JSON list of C-alpha atoms in Angstrom, two decimals:
[
{"chain": "A", "resi": 149, "resn": "GLY", "atom": "CA", "xyz": [6.39, 16.66, 1.61]},
{"chain": "A", "resi": 150, "resn": "GLN", "atom": "CA", "xyz": [8.06, 13.30, 1.53]},
{"chain": "A", "resi": 151, "resn": "GLN", "atom": "CA", "xyz": [7.61, 11.48, -1.70]},
{"chain": "A", "resi": 152, "resn": "VAL", "atom": "CA", "xyz": [8.49, 8.16, -3.20]},
{"chain": "A", "resi": 153, "resn": "MET", "atom": "CA", "xyz": [8.60, 8.32, -7.00]},
{"chain": "A", "resi": 154, "resn": "GLN", "atom": "CA", "xyz": [8.30, 5.15, -9.01]},
{"chain": "A", "resi": 155, "resn": "ILE", "atom": "CA", "xyz": [8.97, 4.69, -12.75]},
{"chain": "A", "resi": 156, "resn": "PRO", "atom": "CA", "xyz": [7.87, 3.65, -15.25]},
{"chain": "A", "resi": 157, "resn": "GLN", "atom": "CA", "xyz": [4.12, 3.88, -14.68]},
{"chain": "A", "resi": 158, "resn": "TYR", "atom": "CA", "xyz": [3.45, 1.21, -17.29]},
{"chain": "A", "resi": 159, "resn": "GLN", "atom": "CA", "xyz": [5.59, -1.45, -18.89]},
{"chain": "A", "resi": 160, "resn": "HIS", "atom": "CA", "xyz": [4.54, -3.81, -21.63]},
{"chain": "A", "resi": 161, "resn": "VAL", "atom": "CA", "xyz": [6.85, -6.70, -22.35]},
{"chain": "A", "resi": 162, "resn": "GLN", "atom": "CA", "xyz": [6.93, -9.86, -24.39]},
{"chain": "A", "resi": 163, "resn": "GLU", "atom": "CA", "xyz": [7.00, -13.04, -22.34]},
{"chain": "A", "resi": 164, "resn": "GLY", "atom": "CA", "xyz": [10.67, -13.93, -21.68]},
{"chain": "A", "resi": 165, "resn": "GLU", "atom": "CA", "xyz": [11.90, -10.36, -21.66]},
{"chain": "A", "resi": 166, "resn": "ASP", "atom": "CA", "xyz": [13.27, -8.72, -18.56]},
{"chain": "A", "resi": 167, "resn": "PHE", "atom": "CA", "xyz": [11.51, -6.01, -16.53]},
{"chain": "A", "resi": 168, "resn": "THR", "atom": "CA", "xyz": [12.76, -3.40, -14.13]},
{"chain": "A", "resi": 169, "resn": "THR", "atom": "CA", "xyz": [10.98, -0.81, -11.97]},
{"chain": "A", "resi": 170, "resn": "TYR", "atom": "CA", "xyz": [12.71, 1.96, -10.02]},
{"chain": "A", "resi": 171, "resn": "CYS", "atom": "CA", "xyz": [11.88, 3.86, -6.87]},
{"chain": "A", "resi": 172, "resn": "ASN", "atom": "CA", "xyz": [13.41, 7.09, -5.67]},
{"chain": "A", "resi": 173, "resn": "SER", "atom": "CA", "xyz": [12.83, 8.85, -2.41]},
{"chain": "A", "resi": 174, "resn": "SER", "atom": "CA", "xyz": [13.43, 12.50, -1.59]},
{"chain": "A", "resi": 175, "resn": "THR", "atom": "CA", "xyz": [14.63, 11.51, 1.87]},
{"chain": "A", "resi": 176, "resn": "THR", "atom": "CA", "xyz": [16.62, 8.71, 3.48]},
{"chain": "A", "resi": 177, "resn": "LEU", "atom": "CA", "xyz": [14.51, 5.69, 4.23]},
{"chain": "A", "resi": 178, "resn": "SER", "atom": "CA", "xyz": [14.57, 3.27, 7.15]},
{"chain": "A", "resi": 179, "resn": "ASN", "atom": "CA", "xyz": [13.55, 0.43, 4.87]},
{"chain": "A", "resi": 180, "resn": "ILE", "atom": "CA", "xyz": [11.91, -0.25, 1.50]},
{"chain": "A", "resi": 181, "resn": "GLN", "atom": "CA", "xyz": [9.19, -2.75, 0.90]},
{"chain": "A", "resi": 182, "resn": "TRP", "atom": "CA", "xyz": [7.78, -4.15, -2.28]},
{"chain": "A", "resi": 183, "resn": "TYR", "atom": "CA", "xyz": [4.20, -5.25, -2.93]},
{"chain": "A", "resi": 184, "resn": "LYS", "atom": "CA", "xyz": [2.47, -6.89, -5.85]},
{"chain": "A", "resi": 185, "resn": "GLN", "atom": "CA", "xyz": [-1.16, -6.26, -6.78]},
{"chain": "A", "resi": 186, "resn": "ARG", "atom": "CA", "xyz": [-2.75, -8.62, -9.27]},
{"chain": "A", "resi": 187, "resn": "PRO", "atom": "CA", "xyz": [-5.58, -7.16, -11.40]},
{"chain": "A", "resi": 188, "resn": "GLY", "atom": "CA", "xyz": [-8.69, -6.97, -9.25]},
{"chain": "A", "resi": 189, "resn": "GLY", "atom": "CA", "xyz": [-6.77, -7.94, -6.14]},
{"chain": "A", "resi": 190, "resn": "HIS", "atom": "CA", "xyz": [-5.10, -6.33, -3.22]},
{"chain": "A", "resi": 191, "resn": "PRO", "atom": "CA", "xyz": [-1.42, -5.57, -2.54]},
{"chain": "A", "resi": 192, "resn": "VAL", "atom": "CA", "xyz": [0.55, -8.53, -1.28]},
{"chain": "A", "resi": 193, "resn": "PHE", "atom": "CA", "xyz": [3.90, -8.12, 0.46]},
{"chain": "A", "resi": 194, "resn": "LEU", "atom": "CA", "xyz": [6.87, -9.43, -1.45]},
{"chain": "A", "resi": 195, "resn": "ILE", "atom": "CA", "xyz": [9.97, -8.38, 0.48]},
{"chain": "A", "resi": 196, "resn": "GLN", "atom": "CA", "xyz": [11.57, -5.89, 2.81]},
{"chain": "A", "resi": 197, "resn": "LEU", "atom": "CA", "xyz": [15.06, -4.41, 2.50]},
{"chain": "A", "resi": 198, "resn": "VAL", "atom": "CA", "xyz": [16.69, -2.67, 5.45]},
{"chain": "A", "resi": 199, "resn": "LYS", "atom": "CA", "xyz": [20.43, -2.43, 4.97]},
{"chain": "A", "resi": 200, "resn": "SER", "atom": "CA", "xyz": [22.32, -0.02, 2.74]},
{"chain": "A", "resi": 201, "resn": "GLY", "atom": "CA", "xyz": [23.30, -1.72, -0.51]},
{"chain": "A", "resi": 202, "resn": "GLU", "atom": "CA", "xyz": [21.23, -4.79, 0.25]},
{"chain": "A", "resi": 203, "resn": "VAL", "atom": "CA", "xyz": [20.36, -7.19, -2.54]},
{"chain": "A", "resi": 204, "resn": "LYS", "atom": "CA", "xyz": [17.79, -10.00, -2.15]},
{"chain": "A", "resi": 205, "resn": "LYS", "atom": "CA", "xyz": [16.55, -12.55, -4.66]},
{"chain": "A", "resi": 206, "resn": "GLN", "atom": "CA", "xyz": [13.33, -14.49, -4.87]},
{"chain": "A", "resi": 207, "resn": "LYS", "atom": "CA", "xyz": [13.62, -16.93, -7.82]},
{"chain": "A", "resi": 208, "resn": "ARG", "atom": "CA", "xyz": [13.49, -14.63, -10.91]},
{"chain": "A", "resi": 209, "resn": "LEU", "atom": "CA", "xyz": [13.04, -11.44, -8.87]},
{"chain": "A", "resi": 210, "resn": "THR", "atom": "CA", "xyz": [15.99, -9.36, -7.70]},
{"chain": "A", "resi": 211, "resn": "PHE", "atom": "CA", "xyz": [15.52, -6.53, -5.25]},
{"chain": "A", "resi": 212, "resn": "GLN", "atom": "CA", "xyz": [18.12, -3.82, -4.49]},
{"chain": "A", "resi": 213, "resn": "PHE", "atom": "CA", "xyz": [18.36, -1.05, -1.94]},
{"chain": "A", "resi": 214, "resn": "GLY", "atom": "CA", "xyz": [20.69, 1.80, -2.77]},
{"chain": "A", "resi": 215, "resn": "GLU", "atom": "CA", "xyz": [23.81, 2.71, -0.75]},
{"chain": "A", "resi": 216, "resn": "ALA", "atom": "CA", "xyz": [22.27, 5.98, 0.35]},
{"chain": "A", "resi": 217, "resn": "LYS", "atom": "CA", "xyz": [18.96, 4.24, 1.22]},
{"chain": "A", "resi": 218, "resn": "LYS", "atom": "CA", "xyz": [17.10, 6.57, -1.08]},
{"chain": "A", "resi": 219, "resn": "ASN", "atom": "CA", "xyz": [16.43, 4.34, -4.05]},
{"chain": "A", "resi": 220, "resn": "SER", "atom": "CA", "xyz": [15.51, 0.81, -4.86]},
{"chain": "A", "resi": 221, "resn": "SER", "atom": "CA", "xyz": [14.82, -1.41, -7.83]},
{"chain": "A", "resi": 222, "resn": "LEU", "atom": "CA", "xyz": [12.95, -4.58, -8.70]},
{"chain": "A", "resi": 223, "resn": "HIS", "atom": "CA", "xyz": [14.18, -6.64, -11.62]},
{"chain": "A", "resi": 224, "resn": "ILE", "atom": "CA", "xyz": [12.34, -9.64, -13.04]},
{"chain": "A", "resi": 225, "resn": "THR", "atom": "CA", "xyz": [14.33, -11.96, -15.33]},
{"chain": "A", "resi": 226, "resn": "ALA", "atom": "CA", "xyz": [12.47, -13.70, -18.16]},
{"chain": "A", "resi": 227, "resn": "THR", "atom": "CA", "xyz": [8.98, -12.48, -17.38]},
{"chain": "A", "resi": 228, "resn": "GLN", "atom": "CA", "xyz": [6.04, -14.90, -17.42]},
{"chain": "A", "resi": 229, "resn": "THR", "atom": "CA", "xyz": [2.34, -14.26, -17.70]},
{"chain": "A", "resi": 230, "resn": "THR", "atom": "CA", "xyz": [2.02, -14.92, -13.97]},
{"chain": "A", "resi": 231, "resn": "ASP", "atom": "CA", "xyz": [4.09, -11.77, -13.31]},
{"chain": "A", "resi": 232, "resn": "VAL", "atom": "CA", "xyz": [1.24, -9.57, -14.56]},
{"chain": "A", "resi": 233, "resn": "GLY", "atom": "CA", "xyz": [0.13, -6.94, -12.04]},
{"chain": "A", "resi": 234, "resn": "THR", "atom": "CA", "xyz": [1.11, -3.66, -10.42]},
{"chain": "A", "resi": 235, "resn": "TYR", "atom": "CA", "xyz": [4.31, -3.52, -8.41]},
{"chain": "A", "resi": 236, "resn": "PHE", "atom": "CA", "xyz": [4.48, -0.98, -5.65]},
{"chain": "A", "resi": 237, "resn": "CYS", "atom": "CA", "xyz": [7.52, 0.09, -3.61]},
{"chain": "A", "resi": 238, "resn": "ALA", "atom": "CA", "xyz": [6.85, 1.55, -0.18]},
{"chain": "A", "resi": 239, "resn": "GLY", "atom": "CA", "xyz": [9.47, 3.56, 1.70]},
{"chain": "A", "resi": 240, "resn": "GLY", "atom": "CA", "xyz": [9.54, 3.69, 5.43]},
{"chain": "A", "resi": 241, "resn": "THR", "atom": "CA", "xyz": [10.30, 7.17, 6.75]},
{"chain": "A", "resi": 242, "resn": "ILE", "atom": "CA", "xyz": [12.52, 7.65, 9.73]},
{"chain": "A", "resi": 243, "resn": "TYR", "atom": "CA", "xyz": [10.59, 8.11, 12.97]},
{"chain": "A", "resi": 244, "resn": "ASN", "atom": "CA", "xyz": [11.37, 11.82, 13.35]},
{"chain": "A", "resi": 245, "resn": "GLN", "atom": "CA", "xyz": [10.03, 12.36, 9.85]},
{"chain": "A", "resi": 246, "resn": "GLY", "atom": "CA", "xyz": [6.66, 10.84, 10.67]},
{"chain": "A", "resi": 247, "resn": "GLY", "atom": "CA", "xyz": [7.42, 7.14, 10.79]},
{"chain": "A", "resi": 248, "resn": "LYS", "atom": "CA", "xyz": [5.06, 6.37, 7.90]},
{"chain": "A", "resi": 249, "resn": "LEU", "atom": "CA", "xyz": [5.14, 3.99, 4.97]},
{"chain": "A", "resi": 250, "resn": "ILE", "atom": "CA", "xyz": [4.88, 5.96, 1.71]},
{"chain": "A", "resi": 251, "resn": "PHE", "atom": "CA", "xyz": [3.90, 4.10, -1.41]},
{"chain": "A", "resi": 252, "resn": "GLY", "atom": "CA", "xyz": [5.10, 4.88, -4.86]},
{"chain": "A", "resi": 253, "resn": "GLN", "atom": "CA", "xyz": [2.58, 5.20, -7.65]},
{"chain": "A", "resi": 254, "resn": "GLY", "atom": "CA", "xyz": [3.23, 1.69, -8.86]},
{"chain": "A", "resi": 255, "resn": "THR", "atom": "CA", "xyz": [4.40, 0.14, -12.15]},
{"chain": "A", "resi": 256, "resn": "GLU", "atom": "CA", "xyz": [1.75, -1.76, -14.07]},
{"chain": "A", "resi": 257, "resn": "LEU", "atom": "CA", "xyz": [3.31, -4.72, -15.82]},
{"chain": "A", "resi": 258, "resn": "SER", "atom": "CA", "xyz": [1.62, -6.44, -18.75]},
{"chain": "A", "resi": 259, "resn": "VAL", "atom": "CA", "xyz": [3.12, -9.52, -20.33]},
{"chain": "A", "resi": 260, "resn": "LYS", "atom": "CA", "xyz": [2.24, -10.59, -23.84]},
{"chain": "A", "resi": 261, "resn": "PRO", "atom": "CA", "xyz": [2.46, -14.37, -24.33]},
{"chain": "B", "resi": 267, "resn": "LYS", "atom": "CA", "xyz": [-5.51, -17.82, 10.36]},
{"chain": "B", "resi": 268, "resn": "ALA", "atom": "CA", "xyz": [-8.13, -15.58, 8.80]},
{"chain": "B", "resi": 269, "resn": "GLY", "atom": "CA", "xyz": [-6.88, -12.59, 6.79]},
{"chain": "B", "resi": 270, "resn": "VAL", "atom": "CA", "xyz": [-7.92, -9.00, 6.93]},
{"chain": "B", "resi": 271, "resn": "THR", "atom": "CA", "xyz": [-11.66, -8.67, 6.36]},
{"chain": "B", "resi": 272, "resn": "GLN", "atom": "CA", "xyz": [-13.23, -5.56, 4.90]},
{"chain": "B", "resi": 273, "resn": "THR", "atom": "CA", "xyz": [-16.94, -4.88, 4.59]},
{"chain": "B", "resi": 274, "resn": "PRO", "atom": "CA", "xyz": [-18.78, -4.06, 2.47]},
{"chain": "B", "resi": 275, "resn": "ARG", "atom": "CA", "xyz": [-17.00, -5.11, -0.72]},
{"chain": "B", "resi": 276, "resn": "TYR", "atom": "CA", "xyz": [-18.87, -2.56, -2.86]},
{"chain": "B", "resi": 277, "resn": "LEU", "atom": "CA", "xyz": [-20.77, 0.60, -2.02]},
{"chain": "B", "resi": 278, "resn": "ILE", "atom": "CA", "xyz": [-22.65, 3.13, -4.07]},
{"chain": "B", "resi": 279, "resn": "LYS", "atom": "CA", "xyz": [-23.51, 6.50, -2.54]},
{"chain": "B", "resi": 280, "resn": "THR", "atom": "CA", "xyz": [-24.52, 9.87, -3.77]},
{"chain": "B", "resi": 281, "resn": "ARG", "atom": "CA", "xyz": [-22.86, 13.18, -3.19]},
{"chain": "B", "resi": 282, "resn": "GLY", "atom": "CA", "xyz": [-23.43, 14.64, 0.24]},
{"chain": "B", "resi": 283, "resn": "GLN", "atom": "CA", "xyz": [-24.08, 11.33, 1.94]},
{"chain": "B", "resi": 284, "resn": "GLN", "atom": "CA", "xyz": [-21.78, 9.79, 4.50]},
{"chain": "B", "resi": 285, "resn": "VAL", "atom": "CA", "xyz": [-20.30, 6.30, 4.55]},
{"chain": "B", "resi": 286, "resn": "THR", "atom": "CA", "xyz": [-18.80, 3.93, 7.12]},
{"chain": "B", "resi": 287, "resn": "LEU", "atom": "CA", "xyz": [-16.36, 1.20, 6.14]},
{"chain": "B", "resi": 288, "resn": "SER", "atom": "CA", "xyz": [-15.30, -1.67, 8.41]},
{"chain": "B", "resi": 289, "resn": "CYS", "atom": "CA", "xyz": [-12.07, -3.56, 8.78]},
{"chain": "B", "resi": 290, "resn": "SER", "atom": "CA", "xyz": [-11.26, -6.54, 10.93]},
{"chain": "B", "resi": 291, "resn": "PRO", "atom": "CA", "xyz": [-7.50, -7.14, 11.20]},
{"chain": "B", "resi": 292, "resn": "ILE", "atom": "CA", "xyz": [-5.63, -10.44, 11.48]},
{"chain": "B", "resi": 293, "resn": "SER", "atom": "CA", "xyz": [-6.09, -11.94, 14.87]},
{"chain": "B", "resi": 294, "resn": "GLY", "atom": "CA", "xyz": [-3.44, -10.64, 17.22]},
{"chain": "B", "resi": 295, "resn": "HIS", "atom": "CA", "xyz": [-2.62, -7.57, 15.07]},
{"chain": "B", "resi": 296, "resn": "ARG", "atom": "CA", "xyz": [-3.12, -4.28, 16.88]},
{"chain": "B", "resi": 297, "resn": "SER", "atom": "CA", "xyz": [-2.32, -1.82, 14.12]},
{"chain": "B", "resi": 298, "resn": "VAL", "atom": "CA", "xyz": [-4.74, -0.93, 11.36]},
{"chain": "B", "resi": 299, "resn": "SER", "atom": "CA", "xyz": [-3.92, 1.44, 8.51]},
{"chain": "B", "resi": 300, "resn": "TRP", "atom": "CA", "xyz": [-6.23, 2.88, 5.86]},
{"chain": "B", "resi": 301, "resn": "TYR", "atom": "CA", "xyz": [-5.28, 3.72, 2.31]},
{"chain": "B", "resi": 302, "resn": "GLN", "atom": "CA", "xyz": [-7.14, 5.27, -0.62]},
{"chain": "B", "resi": 303, "resn": "GLN", "atom": "CA", "xyz": [-6.31, 3.85, -4.02]},
{"chain": "B", "resi": 304, "resn": "THR", "atom": "CA", "xyz": [-7.24, 5.59, -7.26]},
{"chain": "B", "resi": 305, "resn": "PRO", "atom": "CA", "xyz": [-6.02, 4.85, -10.80]},
{"chain": "B", "resi": 306, "resn": "GLY", "atom": "CA", "xyz": [-2.63, 6.44, -11.37]},
{"chain": "B", "resi": 307, "resn": "GLN", "atom": "CA", "xyz": [-2.34, 7.76, -7.84]},
{"chain": "B", "resi": 308, "resn": "GLY", "atom": "CA", "xyz": [-1.07, 4.70, -6.07]},
{"chain": "B", "resi": 309, "resn": "LEU", "atom": "CA", "xyz": [-1.93, 4.18, -2.45]},
{"chain": "B", "resi": 310, "resn": "GLN", "atom": "CA", "xyz": [-2.51, 7.35, -0.41]},
{"chain": "B", "resi": 311, "resn": "PHE", "atom": "CA", "xyz": [-2.12, 6.95, 3.33]},
{"chain": "B", "resi": 312, "resn": "LEU", "atom": "CA", "xyz": [-5.18, 8.06, 5.36]},
{"chain": "B", "resi": 313, "resn": "PHE", "atom": "CA", "xyz": [-4.38, 7.14, 8.94]},
{"chain": "B", "resi": 314, "resn": "GLU", "atom": "CA", "xyz": [-3.14, 4.44, 11.24]},
{"chain": "B", "resi": 315, "resn": "TYR", "atom": "CA", "xyz": [-4.66, 3.23, 14.50]},
{"chain": "B", "resi": 316, "resn": "PHE", "atom": "CA", "xyz": [-2.92, 1.34, 17.26]},
{"chain": "B", "resi": 317, "resn": "SER", "atom": "CA", "xyz": [-4.49, 0.35, 20.52]},
{"chain": "B", "resi": 318, "resn": "GLU", "atom": "CA", "xyz": [-7.55, 2.51, 19.85]},
{"chain": "B", "resi": 319, "resn": "THR", "atom": "CA", "xyz": [-5.45, 5.62, 19.23]},
{"chain": "B", "resi": 320, "resn": "GLN", "atom": "CA", "xyz": [-4.63, 7.37, 15.99]},
{"chain": "B", "resi": 321, "resn": "ARG", "atom": "CA", "xyz": [-0.87, 7.00, 15.74]},
{"chain": "B", "resi": 322, "resn": "ASN", "atom": "CA", "xyz": [-0.34, 8.60, 12.34]},
{"chain": "B", "resi": 323, "resn": "LYS", "atom": "CA", "xyz": [-2.32, 10.67, 9.83]},
{"chain": "B", "resi": 324, "resn": "GLY", "atom": "CA", "xyz": [-2.05, 11.46, 6.19]},
{"chain": "B", "resi": 325, "resn": "ASN", "atom": "CA", "xyz": [-2.98, 14.62, 4.31]},
{"chain": "B", "resi": 326, "resn": "PHE", "atom": "CA", "xyz": [-6.74, 14.16, 3.90]},
{"chain": "B", "resi": 327, "resn": "PRO", "atom": "CA", "xyz": [-9.50, 16.66, 4.86]},
{"chain": "B", "resi": 328, "resn": "GLY", "atom": "CA", "xyz": [-11.34, 16.32, 8.11]},
{"chain": "B", "resi": 329, "resn": "ARG", "atom": "CA", "xyz": [-14.25, 14.65, 6.32]},
{"chain": "B", "resi": 330, "resn": "PHE", "atom": "CA", "xyz": [-12.20, 11.47, 6.58]},
{"chain": "B", "resi": 331, "resn": "SER", "atom": "CA", "xyz": [-12.10, 10.02, 10.05]},
{"chain": "B", "resi": 332, "resn": "GLY", "atom": "CA", "xyz": [-11.63, 6.73, 11.71]},
{"chain": "B", "resi": 333, "resn": "ARG", "atom": "CA", "xyz": [-11.62, 4.90, 14.98]},
{"chain": "B", "resi": 334, "resn": "GLN", "atom": "CA", "xyz": [-10.48, 1.63, 16.43]},
{"chain": "B", "resi": 335, "resn": "PHE", "atom": "CA", "xyz": [-12.21, -0.56, 18.97]},
{"chain": "B", "resi": 336, "resn": "SER", "atom": "CA", "xyz": [-10.78, -2.50, 21.80]},
{"chain": "B", "resi": 337, "resn": "ASN", "atom": "CA", "xyz": [-10.84, -5.71, 19.72]},
{"chain": "B", "resi": 338, "resn": "SER", "atom": "CA", "xyz": [-8.63, -3.89, 17.14]},
{"chain": "B", "resi": 339, "resn": "ARG", "atom": "CA", "xyz": [-11.48, -3.71, 14.57]},
{"chain": "B", "resi": 340, "resn": "SER", "atom": "CA", "xyz": [-11.46, -0.38, 12.81]},
{"chain": "B", "resi": 341, "resn": "GLU", "atom": "CA", "xyz": [-14.00, 1.77, 11.03]},
{"chain": "B", "resi": 342, "resn": "MET", "atom": "CA", "xyz": [-13.41, 4.59, 8.58]},
{"chain": "B", "resi": 343, "resn": "ASN", "atom": "CA", "xyz": [-16.00, 7.31, 8.00]},
{"chain": "B", "resi": 344, "resn": "VAL", "atom": "CA", "xyz": [-16.29, 9.74, 5.16]},
{"chain": "B", "resi": 345, "resn": "SER", "atom": "CA", "xyz": [-18.84, 12.54, 5.55]},
{"chain": "B", "resi": 346, "resn": "THR", "atom": "CA", "xyz": [-20.30, 14.80, 2.89]},
{"chain": "B", "resi": 347, "resn": "LEU", "atom": "CA", "xyz": [-19.16, 12.59, 0.04]},
{"chain": "B", "resi": 348, "resn": "GLU", "atom": "CA", "xyz": [-17.71, 14.18, -3.07]},
{"chain": "B", "resi": 349, "resn": "LEU", "atom": "CA", "xyz": [-17.40, 12.64, -6.57]},
{"chain": "B", "resi": 350, "resn": "GLY", "atom": "CA", "xyz": [-13.61, 12.62, -6.09]},
{"chain": "B", "resi": 351, "resn": "ASP", "atom": "CA", "xyz": [-13.97, 10.24, -3.14]},
{"chain": "B", "resi": 352, "resn": "SER", "atom": "CA", "xyz": [-14.75, 7.41, -5.49]},
{"chain": "B", "resi": 353, "resn": "ALA", "atom": "CA", "xyz": [-11.93, 4.95, -4.92]},
{"chain": "B", "resi": 354, "resn": "LEU", "atom": "CA", "xyz": [-10.85, 1.59, -3.56]},
{"chain": "B", "resi": 355, "resn": "TYR", "atom": "CA", "xyz": [-10.32, 1.89, 0.19]},
{"chain": "B", "resi": 356, "resn": "LEU", "atom": "CA", "xyz": [-7.86, -0.56, 1.55]},
{"chain": "B", "resi": 357, "resn": "CYS", "atom": "CA", "xyz": [-7.28, -1.52, 5.09]},
{"chain": "B", "resi": 358, "resn": "ALA", "atom": "CA", "xyz": [-4.02, -3.10, 6.19]},
{"chain": "B", "resi": 359, "resn": "SER", "atom": "CA", "xyz": [-3.04, -4.68, 9.50]},
{"chain": "B", "resi": 360, "resn": "SER", "atom": "CA", "xyz": [0.25, -5.31, 11.20]},
{"chain": "B", "resi": 361, "resn": "SER", "atom": "CA", "xyz": [1.28, -6.44, 14.63]},
{"chain": "B", "resi": 362, "resn": "GLY", "atom": "CA", "xyz": [2.04, -2.84, 15.67]},
{"chain": "B", "resi": 363, "resn": "LEU", "atom": "CA", "xyz": [4.96, -3.93, 17.79]},
{"chain": "B", "resi": 364, "resn": "ARG", "atom": "CA", "xyz": [7.37, -1.80, 15.75]},
{"chain": "B", "resi": 365, "resn": "ALA", "atom": "CA", "xyz": [6.84, 1.54, 14.08]},
{"chain": "B", "resi": 366, "resn": "GLU", "atom": "CA", "xyz": [4.34, 1.28, 11.30]},
{"chain": "B", "resi": 367, "resn": "SER", "atom": "CA", "xyz": [6.92, 2.23, 8.72]},
{"chain": "B", "resi": 368, "resn": "ASN", "atom": "CA", "xyz": [9.02, -0.83, 9.50]},
{"chain": "B", "resi": 369, "resn": "GLU", "atom": "CA", "xyz": [6.40, -3.55, 9.49]},
{"chain": "B", "resi": 370, "resn": "LYS", "atom": "CA", "xyz": [5.02, -5.46, 6.51]},
{"chain": "B", "resi": 371, "resn": "LEU", "atom": "CA", "xyz": [1.37, -4.86, 5.90]},
{"chain": "B", "resi": 372, "resn": "PHE", "atom": "CA", "xyz": [-1.36, -7.40, 5.29]},
{"chain": "B", "resi": 373, "resn": "PHE", "atom": "CA", "xyz": [-4.08, -5.90, 3.11]},
{"chain": "B", "resi": 374, "resn": "GLY", "atom": "CA", "xyz": [-7.75, -6.66, 2.92]},
{"chain": "B", "resi": 375, "resn": "SER", "atom": "CA", "xyz": [-9.61, -6.95, -0.35]},
{"chain": "B", "resi": 376, "resn": "GLY", "atom": "CA", "xyz": [-10.82, -3.37, -0.08]},
{"chain": "B", "resi": 377, "resn": "THR", "atom": "CA", "xyz": [-14.13, -1.56, -0.35]},
{"chain": "B", "resi": 378, "resn": "GLN", "atom": "CA", "xyz": [-14.88, -0.13, -3.78]},
{"chain": "B", "resi": 379, "resn": "LEU", "atom": "CA", "xyz": [-16.77, 3.14, -3.15]},
{"chain": "B", "resi": 380, "resn": "SER", "atom": "CA", "xyz": [-18.58, 4.81, -6.05]},
{"chain": "B", "resi": 381, "resn": "VAL", "atom": "CA", "xyz": [-20.02, 8.26, -5.43]},
{"chain": "B", "resi": 382, "resn": "LEU", "atom": "CA", "xyz": [-22.65, 9.36, -7.95]}
]
């Protein structure tokens, strides 16, 4: 079935280091969304990318959507302890493939001060 | 504007029992989706309801069912509970005006279900 694979599963960084998580889909996506879940919390929407090759920035966070609309990445520059949490990508499947939002397994980020 | 409300927050059941979880979406939202979250498995899609109709369904056994009421509130039921059903069950709402796959989701705090 349709899958969205996300790597790495865990990432431990020193505060100030950069962090990147990657998502890959087995099929072309209509859009990719990113969510952040703080420890003990619930997923919170960060951003949505729709266009092929799209790049969006939110302060220290940079989101990219691949040219083929099958992969995406989230890059955090100079991590801070407030960045701790699990980052999920969610790929939107095309309507004739079910029209669902499929979540990756998430990347758990820990930041050592 | 109130967020997505899920009740109860915690639930402990034993194998073989059944359970009903409740979700009230953001006012004006007509789509409610349910997800199961377990460590290392991410969020697994259960089903989506829109205007009291199941619009989409994941790959879960028939023991998992749901419904939506005319006020958009939704309930999820799990019958004949198994140990493996222990998980955080998250409800998410969206306006429902576009296909579920294209809308951002607003999640509730979830119901933590433990099956003993």
